[in-house]
Amino acid sequence: MKATPSNRTTKAFERALAARPTEKCVLRLYVAGATDRSRKAILRARHLCETEFEGHYELEVIDVFQQPILARDGQIVATPTLVREFPKPVRRLIGNLTKTSGLFVGLDVAAKTSVRP
Amino acid sequence: MVPPASHAAFRATRLPKCPTGIQGLDEITDGGLPRGRPTLVCGGAGCGKTLFAAEFLVRGATQFGEPGVFMSFEETEAELKANVASLGFDLTSLVRRKKILLEHVRIERNEIHETGEYDLEGLFVRLNHAIDSIGAKRVVLDTLEALFAGLPNEAILRAELRRLFRWLKDKGVTAVITAERGRDSDQLTRHGLEEYVSDCVILLDHRVNDQIATRHLRVVKYRGALHGTNEFPFLIGETGLSVLPITSLGLNHGVSNERIATGIPRLDAMLGGRGFFRGSSILLTGTPGTGKTIIAANFAQAAARRGERTLFFSFEESPNQIIRNMHSIGLRLEPLVKRNLLRFHSARPSLYGLEMHLATMFKEIAVFQPEVVIVDPITSLMDSGTASESKGMVTRLIDYLKAGQITTLFTSLTQGGQSLQQTEMAMSSLMDAWLLLQDFEGNGERNRVLYVLKARGMAHSNQIREFLISDRGVDLVDAYIGPSGVLTGSARAAQTASEKAATLAGQQEAGRRKRELESKRMALERQISGLRSEHEATAEEFRQIDEQIGTQTRLLTTERSELGRLRQADISVTTGAVGSSKPKTKTR
């Protein structure tokens, strides 16, 4: 097969797809106070990040009771909310992260989990 | 309305109120919204919910020293500032001075995924922070129903909303929550928010009647307080909302005994010699072209010349047109306008709805502070609303003017063919004085006449007067009332002339007869003098005859004695000159 320019670009694109994303995923979890619901949400978020992003993530947990200004800046209405700030577009997952289907749709990681059971 | 006595008794225990500062609303609700409780303001799209809420906050911050939080779910801070700027509210400055805090809550449905149980603690925290940061006493949530569109789980939402309203009450803030009107007419809000906000519900409405849109406000519910239950028209003007209560004004305005002249001396004479009472409302009705505007302009000129500020609302002619037309009959209005004693306000009746007209008039009156107001003609305004609305409006206008002791002259156009008094049934009972202008047709001409139909509280003429307009002004003259009825115009002139001719003829006749008699008398006198001379002649003759006889007798006696002497007769014969002694001497 001759190495035509179009072939090269196609290959480069496929390589890029196969490679793991190098940028870190930026996540923020807004919780309200040290409640059971908050604790569960934090644990689930950490677990999710470890399994899905394997260290390529930043997870910031914010207690809106402590920092109400951040709740305003982040346009938070419901708690707990997990916001994916990066990569774009912004996604907001509201709830205690127990419904996994919604969770994966929200974070665009559904395809990966189906490939690796 | 509650009588004052029981009112005072209730005052101690009644619900604390939070004045809105919205013109008229505090009158209807007897003091404002329930303090420390949420109020639901619902209505369809474009009926002024957001402006209502914004004014509530702005007035609170500027007039009552109560800072407020505006939490908007639909508009951003910048949009909100721009929107309320049209009402003359400077939100930017209020925000800078920490009197008002704007917070936009953005909910994007497509960003949100539900992953389990949640609550609205985030919203609570933000609201709490906003309230605490400026010490807010008032809160607006506009429109909470955006949450229903943004958040998927309605069951959670409803539970959280219930908690939110409870929380607002506990927080002690007076809250206004706006909500979209439900699609069914029996549904106040689309998502049934009235279920949670049970203290006070205000319904706003924007209806189109005969192509004229009118906004209405109704207090549907006000727990624990008396309130006006009617639907009140309101409008959004340049200075915010104003609700126009029809029935809140009572009949308790003060009255004046002062009388003011009408500018037409004969008309004053008809009104007990001194004109109208100050502060009274005068109705001037007439068919087209009977001189209503002229009488109104005379009244205006007279008032302005006395130094009273006069406001002339014209719904037919422009100010310049009135000034020009009145100039032609000798009224000089322009100098009065220049001296700011007379002000015109002209508007087409169809320009906007009745309520807007009324509000504009109220505003003009409030700004100019007139002592005399003229509305020419009130009937034009009435065309821009239904009959009941118009009557309500006129009532309010009259009440408003009477409360301010402003003398008002309304002209009213009666269409030809209608009974002159019938059309004014709605208004006439509200008026203190009523002049009727009418034209009489006959002899190929129309002539204006004027009556005083009623004038409360003064002796007034029951006579018809002919109303003359010349380039020197107007005058009232007595109409001719003769055997053939009321005569006006040339008929009156002709009648006067013929009367004059008859008088002249009579005078001539008398003169002639007088002369005749005189000559007759002269003739008689001549006759008398003839007779007298005849009489004298006769008397002379008589005397002559006497004389003659005397002479004859003497002569005879002399002759006889001479004869006797000649015949030497005896003494008795000589003494027998006296005939009677003769027989005596004979018998002796």
XYZ file of C-alpha atoms in Angstrom:
705
model
C 0.000 0.000 0.000
C 1.395 3.282 -1.061
C 1.767 5.910 1.558
C -0.465 8.577 0.168
C -1.063 11.802 2.156
C -4.649 10.808 2.749
C -3.570 7.446 4.146
C -1.149 9.156 6.449
C -3.745 11.438 7.889
C -6.219 8.593 8.314
C -3.624 6.593 10.187
C -2.731 9.529 12.359
C -6.347 10.003 13.193
C -6.752 6.326 14.095
C -3.662 6.445 16.268
C -4.960 9.468 18.018
C -8.246 7.739 18.677
C -6.513 4.645 20.064
C -4.248 6.615 22.382
C -5.454 7.488 25.853
C -6.397 11.120 26.315
C -3.418 12.933 27.679
C -5.297 15.967 29.042
C -6.666 15.645 32.489
C -10.378 15.589 32.954
C -11.423 18.399 35.331
C -14.318 17.513 37.578
C -15.946 19.383 40.407
C -18.292 17.844 42.863
C -20.583 20.198 44.749
C -22.103 18.781 47.897
C -24.118 20.321 50.664
C -22.691 19.617 54.086
C -21.305 16.446 55.595
C -24.407 14.385 55.102
C -24.695 10.762 54.232
C -25.779 11.717 50.761
C -22.710 13.880 50.311
C -20.353 11.215 51.568
C -21.812 8.613 49.223
C -21.562 10.987 46.290
C -17.913 11.737 47.047
C -17.040 8.048 47.314
C -18.809 7.220 44.088
C -17.194 10.081 42.246
C -13.733 8.990 43.362
C -14.435 5.427 42.402
C -15.704 6.457 39.005
C -12.710 8.632 38.317
C -10.250 5.928 39.325
C -11.855 3.319 37.122
C -12.549 5.514 34.123
C -9.738 8.023 33.938
C -6.968 6.118 35.687
C -5.322 9.051 37.278
C -5.914 11.458 34.407
C -8.309 13.558 36.301
C -8.682 16.323 38.808
C -11.551 16.052 41.208
C -12.380 18.967 43.433
C -14.991 18.553 46.112
C -16.767 21.726 47.160
C -19.076 22.075 50.117
C -21.540 24.799 49.181
C -22.270 25.453 52.831
C -18.647 26.442 53.290
C -18.274 28.318 50.045
C -21.618 29.627 48.861
C -19.948 31.993 46.378
C -18.643 28.986 44.466
C -22.152 27.634 44.262
C -23.201 30.887 42.623
C -20.237 30.971 40.284
C -20.787 27.364 39.300
C -24.546 27.972 38.761
C -25.420 25.203 41.155
C -29.058 24.596 41.904
C -29.204 20.987 43.015
C -26.827 19.062 45.217
C -24.968 16.852 44.819
C -23.841 17.974 41.357
C -20.828 16.648 39.525
C -19.673 19.133 36.915
C -17.269 18.199 34.180
C -15.584 21.490 33.433
C -13.108 20.023 30.959
C -13.188 18.677 28.299
C -15.962 20.788 26.871
C -18.919 20.800 26.659
C -19.763 21.254 30.288
C -21.775 18.418 31.751
C -23.714 18.472 34.957
C -24.686 15.294 36.702
C -27.159 15.936 39.417
C -27.970 13.336 41.994
C -26.034 10.932 44.136
C -24.428 9.106 41.176
C -26.260 5.847 41.727
C -27.998 5.589 38.364
C -25.031 4.491 36.301
C -26.631 4.691 32.868
C -27.347 8.366 33.256
C -23.909 8.818 34.715
C -22.117 7.411 31.689
C -24.245 9.291 29.220
C -23.386 12.368 31.110
C -19.648 11.837 31.070
C -19.392 10.298 27.571
C -17.729 7.197 28.942
C -20.462 4.728 28.105
C -18.641 3.387 25.009
C -15.499 2.526 26.957
C -17.268 0.584 29.668
C -19.132 -1.462 27.087
C -15.801 -2.355 25.343
C -14.157 -3.391 28.609
C -16.646 -5.239 30.717
C -64.201 49.254 52.502
C -64.167 48.996 56.230
C -65.660 51.831 58.250
C -62.950 53.696 60.144
C -64.129 52.691 63.626
C -63.862 48.944 63.177
C -60.756 49.524 61.146
C -58.998 51.005 64.129
C -60.131 48.160 66.345
C -58.625 45.637 63.971
C -55.400 47.481 63.576
C -53.824 46.111 66.708
C -54.202 42.475 65.781
C -54.083 42.504 62.052
C -51.407 41.037 59.876
C -48.228 43.061 59.484
C -48.049 44.447 55.981
C -45.164 45.184 53.725
C -45.906 48.207 51.537
C -45.119 47.622 47.897
C -44.925 51.265 46.948
C -46.840 50.390 43.805
C -49.353 53.143 43.262
C -52.831 51.964 44.190
C -51.921 48.417 45.188
C -51.363 49.314 48.801
C -54.841 50.850 48.871
C -56.425 47.677 47.551
C -54.542 45.421 49.901
C -54.914 47.844 52.791
C -51.235 48.286 53.354
C -49.317 45.982 51.084
C -48.263 42.365 50.858
C -48.143 40.126 53.931
C -44.850 40.830 55.652
C -42.515 37.904 56.024
C -44.577 35.657 53.803
C -44.418 34.666 50.184
C -46.824 36.139 47.663
C -47.563 34.507 44.367
C -47.925 36.746 41.358
C -49.246 34.867 38.390
C -50.294 35.810 34.918
C -49.846 35.077 31.262
C -46.939 36.046 29.090
C -46.283 39.768 28.899
C -48.649 40.810 31.643
C -46.011 42.507 33.725
C -45.053 39.933 36.369
C -41.362 40.684 36.235
C -41.934 44.436 36.310
C -44.298 44.022 39.257
C -41.615 42.080 41.097
C -38.887 44.513 40.119
C -40.879 47.520 41.268
C -41.628 45.781 44.555
C -37.903 45.457 45.159
C -36.880 48.867 43.888
C -39.539 50.688 45.911
C -38.586 48.636 48.921
C -34.954 49.587 48.545
C -35.509 53.257 47.747
C -38.598 54.181 49.763
C -38.798 51.768 52.645
C -35.139 51.037 53.318
C -35.540 47.337 52.703
C -32.837 45.788 50.541
C -33.894 43.028 48.218
C -32.663 40.042 46.292
C -33.839 39.455 42.769
C -33.285 35.885 41.770
C -34.009 35.509 38.116
C -34.372 32.172 36.408
C -35.013 33.608 32.999
C -33.213 36.865 32.461
C -29.573 37.644 33.075
C -28.498 40.547 35.252
C -27.756 42.723 32.230
C -31.098 41.994 30.588
C -32.942 42.722 33.772
C -31.197 46.049 34.257
C -32.046 47.057 30.725
C -35.664 46.008 31.071
C -36.437 47.881 34.249
C -34.513 50.941 33.106
C -37.525 51.667 30.909
C -39.511 52.247 34.106
C -36.977 54.736 35.318
C -35.357 52.357 37.816
C -31.616 52.554 38.010
C -30.764 49.036 39.085
C -27.058 49.440 38.401
C -26.719 52.120 41.024
C -28.861 50.214 43.516
C -26.750 47.117 42.979
C -23.576 49.119 43.475
C -24.909 50.553 46.717
C -25.809 47.046 47.838
C -29.486 47.830 48.029
C -30.400 45.203 45.515
C -28.682 42.007 44.594
C -29.349 40.441 41.236
C -28.683 36.787 40.800
C -29.242 34.892 37.638
C -29.864 31.186 38.004
C -29.052 29.479 34.771
C -30.481 26.048 34.169
C -29.614 24.374 30.895
C -31.650 21.298 30.380
C -29.236 19.779 27.865
C -26.268 20.003 30.256
C -28.055 18.229 33.024
C -28.265 14.514 33.635
C -29.957 12.992 36.550
C -27.958 10.300 38.303
C -29.963 9.707 41.420
C -31.440 11.464 44.359
C -30.772 15.142 44.880
C -32.138 18.189 46.581
C -32.125 21.920 45.874
C -29.722 22.737 48.659
C -27.550 24.531 46.142
C -30.351 26.991 45.444
C -31.065 27.414 49.135
C -27.436 28.120 49.846
C -27.216 30.687 47.098
C -30.406 32.394 48.179
C -29.323 32.374 51.784
C -25.957 33.804 50.917
C -27.541 36.504 48.752
C -29.998 37.491 51.484
C -27.354 37.587 54.176
C -24.790 39.468 52.128
C -26.976 42.595 51.833
C -29.351 42.017 54.726
C -32.280 41.649 52.377
C -35.842 41.942 53.611
C -37.443 41.292 50.251
C -36.917 38.467 47.810
C -38.158 37.942 44.302
C -38.049 34.596 42.554
C -38.772 35.107 38.879
C -39.948 32.613 37.516
C -39.560 29.535 39.703
C -41.269 27.436 37.098
C -38.127 27.443 35.019
C -37.026 24.751 37.478
C -39.734 22.460 36.152
C -38.338 22.802 32.676
C -34.736 22.358 33.793
C -34.887 19.613 36.337
C -36.257 16.238 35.414
C -37.643 14.833 38.640
C -40.900 16.583 39.438
C -41.521 14.654 42.636
C -38.249 15.860 44.137
C -38.900 19.365 42.818
C -42.300 19.629 44.455
C -40.999 18.443 47.765
C -38.152 20.922 47.551
C -40.416 23.814 46.605
C -42.570 23.159 49.603
C -39.426 23.254 51.701
C -38.307 26.447 49.953
C -41.466 28.348 50.829
C -41.309 27.128 54.390
C -37.700 28.210 54.510
C -38.544 31.679 53.120
C -41.139 32.124 55.838
C -38.684 31.045 58.503
C -36.156 33.425 57.087
C -38.709 36.198 57.589
C -38.355 37.748 54.173
C -41.279 39.086 52.177
C -41.107 37.171 48.945
C -42.737 37.630 45.585
C -42.810 34.529 43.462
C -43.898 34.875 39.888
C -45.483 32.072 37.935
C -46.864 31.526 34.510
C -50.623 31.339 34.171
C -52.026 27.877 33.522
C -53.476 26.964 30.176
C -56.881 26.247 31.632
C -58.643 29.286 32.888
C -59.341 27.651 36.248
C -55.673 26.948 36.771
C -53.799 29.800 38.327
C -50.326 28.564 37.558
C -49.060 26.017 35.103
C -47.372 23.871 37.718
C -49.751 24.425 40.574
C -47.489 26.645 42.654
C -50.548 28.163 44.329
C -50.641 24.936 46.270
C -47.522 25.992 48.161
C -47.951 29.731 48.365
C -51.143 30.109 50.268
C -50.863 33.515 51.876
C -51.420 35.883 49.045
C -52.092 35.340 45.388
C -52.256 38.192 42.902
C -53.408 37.562 39.384
C -52.324 39.774 36.521
C -54.114 39.721 33.252
C -53.786 41.411 29.905
C -57.021 41.404 27.931
C -57.956 42.790 24.593
C -61.419 44.214 24.255
C -62.451 45.834 21.025
C -58.823 45.969 19.938
C -57.855 47.857 23.047
C -55.666 46.058 25.520
C -56.148 46.647 29.200
C -54.174 45.182 32.045
C -56.044 43.991 35.086
C -54.940 43.061 38.556
C -56.902 40.996 41.014
C -56.079 39.915 44.529
C -57.329 36.350 44.381
C -56.450 35.483 47.886
C -55.061 37.247 50.881
C -55.107 35.117 53.937
C -55.891 36.908 57.135
C -56.588 40.310 55.650
C -59.314 42.304 54.030
C -58.684 43.219 50.478
C -60.444 44.582 47.432
C -61.671 41.582 45.479
C -62.476 43.375 42.281
C -60.485 43.318 39.152
C -58.587 46.569 38.968
C -57.154 47.995 35.825
C -53.477 48.776 36.046
C -50.888 50.054 33.726
C -47.208 50.143 33.213
C -46.188 53.717 32.742
C -42.952 55.600 32.666
C -42.685 55.600 36.419
C -43.706 52.055 37.086
C -46.944 50.284 37.677
C -50.058 52.011 38.834
C -53.191 50.269 39.876
C -56.293 52.391 39.546
C -58.787 51.453 42.194
C -62.319 52.436 41.239
C -64.021 51.765 44.473
C -61.444 52.583 47.057
C -62.249 56.268 47.014
C -65.110 57.256 49.251
C -67.494 60.163 49.060
C -65.829 62.249 51.680
C -64.073 65.043 49.889
C -64.196 68.551 51.285
C -66.337 71.218 49.701
C -65.787 74.888 49.089
C -68.258 77.720 49.282
C -66.197 79.851 46.995
C -67.740 80.650 43.645
C -65.849 81.187 40.467
C -66.959 83.106 37.438
C -67.461 81.423 34.108
C -66.066 84.192 31.959
C -69.501 84.904 30.529
C -71.249 87.475 32.727
C -74.738 86.513 31.640
C -74.005 82.883 32.441
C -72.859 83.863 35.906
C -76.110 85.751 36.229
C -77.988 82.602 35.368
C -76.090 80.730 38.080
C -77.298 82.793 40.961
C -75.153 85.707 39.830
C -71.811 84.291 40.954
C -70.870 81.359 38.777
C -69.961 77.807 39.744
C -68.738 76.473 43.067
C -65.028 75.872 43.271
C -64.233 72.199 43.117
C -67.477 71.261 41.429
C -67.774 69.164 38.315
C -69.597 70.743 35.455
C -71.002 68.946 32.485
C -71.594 70.771 29.246
C -73.520 68.767 26.717
C -74.495 69.651 23.239
C -74.809 68.506 19.682
C -71.937 69.224 17.282
C -71.203 72.887 16.670
C -73.187 74.279 19.567
C -70.208 76.021 21.097
C -69.061 73.649 23.821
C -65.384 74.286 23.259
C -66.033 78.018 23.171
C -67.687 78.028 26.570
C -64.890 75.799 27.847
C -62.260 78.149 26.444
C -64.026 81.139 27.997
C -64.018 79.376 31.311
C -60.336 78.536 30.885
C -59.434 82.093 29.980
C -61.372 83.518 32.904
C -59.682 81.113 35.307
C -56.214 81.711 33.948
C -56.714 85.477 34.045
C -57.607 85.154 37.711
C -54.199 83.536 38.060
C -55.496 80.010 38.510
C -53.570 77.286 36.779
C -55.739 75.705 34.156
C -55.206 72.421 32.393
C -57.054 71.857 29.138
C -57.299 68.274 27.918
C -58.305 68.267 24.306
C -59.166 65.089 22.499
C -60.247 66.673 19.269
C -58.069 69.619 18.462
C -54.402 70.405 18.759
C -53.405 73.220 21.138
C -52.490 75.541 18.293
C -55.769 74.924 16.590
C -57.706 75.783 19.729
C -55.670 78.939 20.248
C -56.231 80.015 16.653
C -59.930 79.234 16.670
C -60.531 80.964 19.948
C -58.596 83.970 18.736
C -61.260 84.413 16.082
C -63.872 85.027 18.747
C -61.731 87.354 20.740
C -60.139 85.004 23.266
C -56.402 85.513 23.749
C -55.141 82.239 25.095
C -51.582 82.376 23.882
C -50.244 84.873 26.451
C -51.761 82.722 29.181
C -49.999 79.671 27.795
C -46.740 81.619 27.736
C -47.211 82.661 31.332
C -47.678 78.986 32.152
C -51.126 79.587 33.564
C -52.834 77.607 30.887
C -51.626 74.283 29.627
C -52.998 72.160 26.846
C -52.708 68.444 26.598
C -53.878 67.010 23.332
C -54.094 63.353 22.464
C -56.069 61.271 20.067
C -58.591 59.153 21.945
C -57.597 56.115 19.932
C -53.938 56.572 20.796
C -54.161 54.186 23.683
C -56.633 52.539 25.997
C -58.825 54.263 28.511
C -56.607 53.366 31.439
C -53.576 54.817 29.794
C -55.468 58.020 29.081
C -56.545 58.190 32.667
C -53.050 57.586 33.934
C -51.648 60.221 31.601
C -54.249 62.671 32.835
C -53.483 61.862 36.456
C -49.828 62.394 35.767
C -50.399 65.720 34.004
C -52.595 66.856 36.873
C -50.037 65.777 39.429
C -47.268 67.611 37.586
C -49.118 70.826 36.707
C -51.170 71.101 39.916
C -54.072 72.905 38.247
C -57.021 74.540 39.937
C -59.248 74.189 36.914
C -59.334 71.229 34.556
C -61.189 71.063 31.278
C -61.825 67.839 29.419
C -62.983 68.423 25.884
C -64.811 66.231 25.130
C -65.180 63.399 27.601
C -67.275 61.452 25.105
C -64.298 60.908 22.810
C -62.578 59.101 25.611
C -65.584 56.983 26.293
C -65.383 55.548 22.832
C -62.106 53.916 23.702
C -63.643 51.679 26.330
C -66.821 49.890 27.159
C -69.662 51.741 28.821
C -69.019 50.360 32.280
C -65.289 50.993 32.008
C -65.921 54.533 30.895
C -68.231 55.237 33.746
C -65.741 53.790 36.153
C -63.078 55.939 34.669
C -65.090 59.120 34.832
C -66.008 58.335 38.416
C -62.378 57.929 39.293
C -61.417 61.059 37.459
C -64.107 63.072 39.182
C -63.252 61.641 42.565
C -59.615 62.347 42.017
C -60.287 65.914 40.969
C -62.783 66.553 43.731
C -60.390 65.265 46.321
C -57.969 67.896 45.089
C -60.661 70.637 45.057
C -60.153 71.066 41.339
C -62.994 72.588 39.371
C -63.634 70.510 36.293
C -65.559 71.219 33.153
C -66.378 68.257 30.976
C -67.829 68.817 27.582
C -69.869 66.023 26.150
C -70.875 65.537 22.594
C -74.411 64.393 21.951
C -74.914 62.886 18.577
C -77.731 64.239 16.497
C -80.843 62.152 16.614
C -80.287 60.930 20.139
C -82.232 62.237 23.014
C -80.235 65.059 24.486
C -80.387 63.809 27.991
C -80.397 60.084 27.561
C -76.765 59.575 26.595
C -75.552 61.387 29.619
C -77.402 59.142 32.038
C -74.180 57.477 33.020
C -72.413 60.685 33.832
C -74.955 63.283 34.723
C -75.582 61.948 38.196
C -71.937 62.481 39.015
C -71.992 66.090 37.994
C -72.781 69.113 40.129
C -73.842 71.381 37.343
C -75.116 70.635 33.915
C -75.435 73.097 31.074
C -77.208 72.088 27.931
C -76.406 73.634 24.598
C -78.826 73.043 21.830
C -79.510 74.376 18.434
C -82.884 75.440 17.150
C -83.555 75.043 13.505
C -86.056 77.244 11.771
C -86.386 79.993 9.205
C -83.515 78.433 7.291
C -81.003 78.827 10.089
C -79.683 77.197 13.224
C -79.416 79.126 16.421
C -77.722 78.151 19.628
C -79.493 78.228 22.920
C -78.332 77.431 26.415
C -80.126 76.131 29.471
C -78.961 75.409 32.959
C -80.338 71.924 33.531
C -79.045 71.636 37.021
C -76.769 73.424 39.405
C -76.525 71.815 42.781
C -76.602 74.104 45.741
C -77.479 77.376 44.067
C -80.487 79.216 42.797
C -80.280 79.159 39.059
C -82.241 80.484 36.168
C -84.758 78.257 34.503
C -84.737 80.458 31.436
C -83.572 79.659 27.990
C -80.901 81.991 26.682
C -79.801 82.498 23.167
C -76.109 81.974 22.838
C -74.446 84.353 20.407
C -70.944 83.994 19.078
C -69.364 87.014 17.458
C -65.823 88.166 16.856
C -66.002 90.055 20.122
C -66.739 86.952 22.084
C -69.825 85.230 23.305
C -72.929 86.694 24.758
C -76.174 85.397 26.062
C -79.347 87.212 25.155
C -82.888 86.599 26.217
C -84.645 84.470 23.717
C -87.983 85.850 22.559
C -90.780 83.963 24.127
C -94.039 84.961 22.546
C -97.354 83.457 21.593
C -95.713 81.542 18.752
C -93.105 79.886 21.010
C -89.402 80.532 21.505
C -87.891 82.623 18.801
C -84.193 82.901 18.174
C -81.838 84.396 15.638
C -83.346 86.292 12.774
C -86.819 85.225 13.784
C -86.197 86.912 17.112
C -84.793 89.935 15.265
C -87.746 89.952 12.887
C -90.119 89.664 15.757
C -88.397 92.499 17.550
C -88.483 94.589 14.382
C -92.137 93.931 13.724
C -92.864 94.753 17.331
C -90.962 97.942 16.923
C -92.906 98.750 13.730
C -96.157 98.023 15.481
C -95.151 100.305 18.311
C -94.214 102.999 15.856
C -97.456 102.614 13.998
C -99.311 102.809 17.265
C -97.448 105.917 18.208
C -98.246 107.497 14.872
C -101.848 106.527 15.217
C -102.004 108.026 18.644
C -100.406 111.198 17.367
C -102.888 111.445 14.594
C -105.765 110.944 16.919
C -104.318 113.400 19.331
C -104.069 115.980 16.583
C -107.612 115.213 15.525
C -108.860 115.671 18.999
C -106.851 118.819 19.367
C -108.407 120.339 16.307
C -111.793 119.192 17.465
C -111.146 120.834 20.724
C -109.992 123.953 18.978
C -113.137 123.892 16.904
C -115.155 123.539 20.039
C -113.272 126.341 21.607
C -113.900 128.474 18.598
C -117.548 127.544 18.860
C -117.511 128.385 22.519
C -116.021 131.813 21.889
C -118.663 132.435 19.146
C -121.341 131.464 21.516
C -119.860 133.596 24.171
C -119.847 136.672 21.935
C -123.387 135.872 20.918
C -124.208 135.532 24.586
C -122.598 138.824 25.272
C -124.395 140.380 22.361
C -127.664 139.077 23.701
C -126.887 140.396 27.154
C -126.064 143.759 25.662
C -129.296 143.715 23.801
C -131.041 142.747 26.978
C -129.476 145.617 28.818
C -130.331 147.977 26.031
C -133.890 146.796 26.140
C -133.984 147.387 29.906
C -132.547 150.783 29.456
C -134.972 151.564 26.740
C -137.865 150.511 28.897
C -136.590 152.588 31.815
C -136.242 155.628 29.693
C -139.645 155.134 28.214
C -141.178 154.735 31.671
C -139.462 157.849 32.954
C -140.429 159.734 29.935
C -143.958 158.554 30.345
C -144.079 159.536 34.005
C -142.549 162.853 33.292
C -145.013 163.374 30.536
C -147.888 162.328 32.730
C -146.922 164.582 35.639
C -146.333 167.341 33.265
C -149.723 166.642 31.860
C -151.231 166.495 35.315
C -149.537 169.719 36.228
C -150.812 171.124 33.120
C -154.257 169.787 33.891
C -153.808 170.870 37.646
C -154.600 167.468 39.038
C -154.728 166.784 42.862
C -151.869 165.532 45.000
C -153.083 161.993 45.104
C -152.799 161.957 41.454
C -149.333 163.440 41.660
C -148.297 160.941 44.306
C -149.957 158.141 42.453
C -146.804 157.643 40.582
C -146.531 154.394 42.573
C -149.234 152.165 41.124
C -149.901 150.003 44.271
C -150.786 152.881 46.508
C -153.391 154.020 44.108
C -156.147 151.540 44.997
C -155.475 152.002 48.740
C -155.945 155.643 48.561
C -159.019 154.961 46.473
C -160.594 152.737 49.201
C -159.631 155.131 51.941
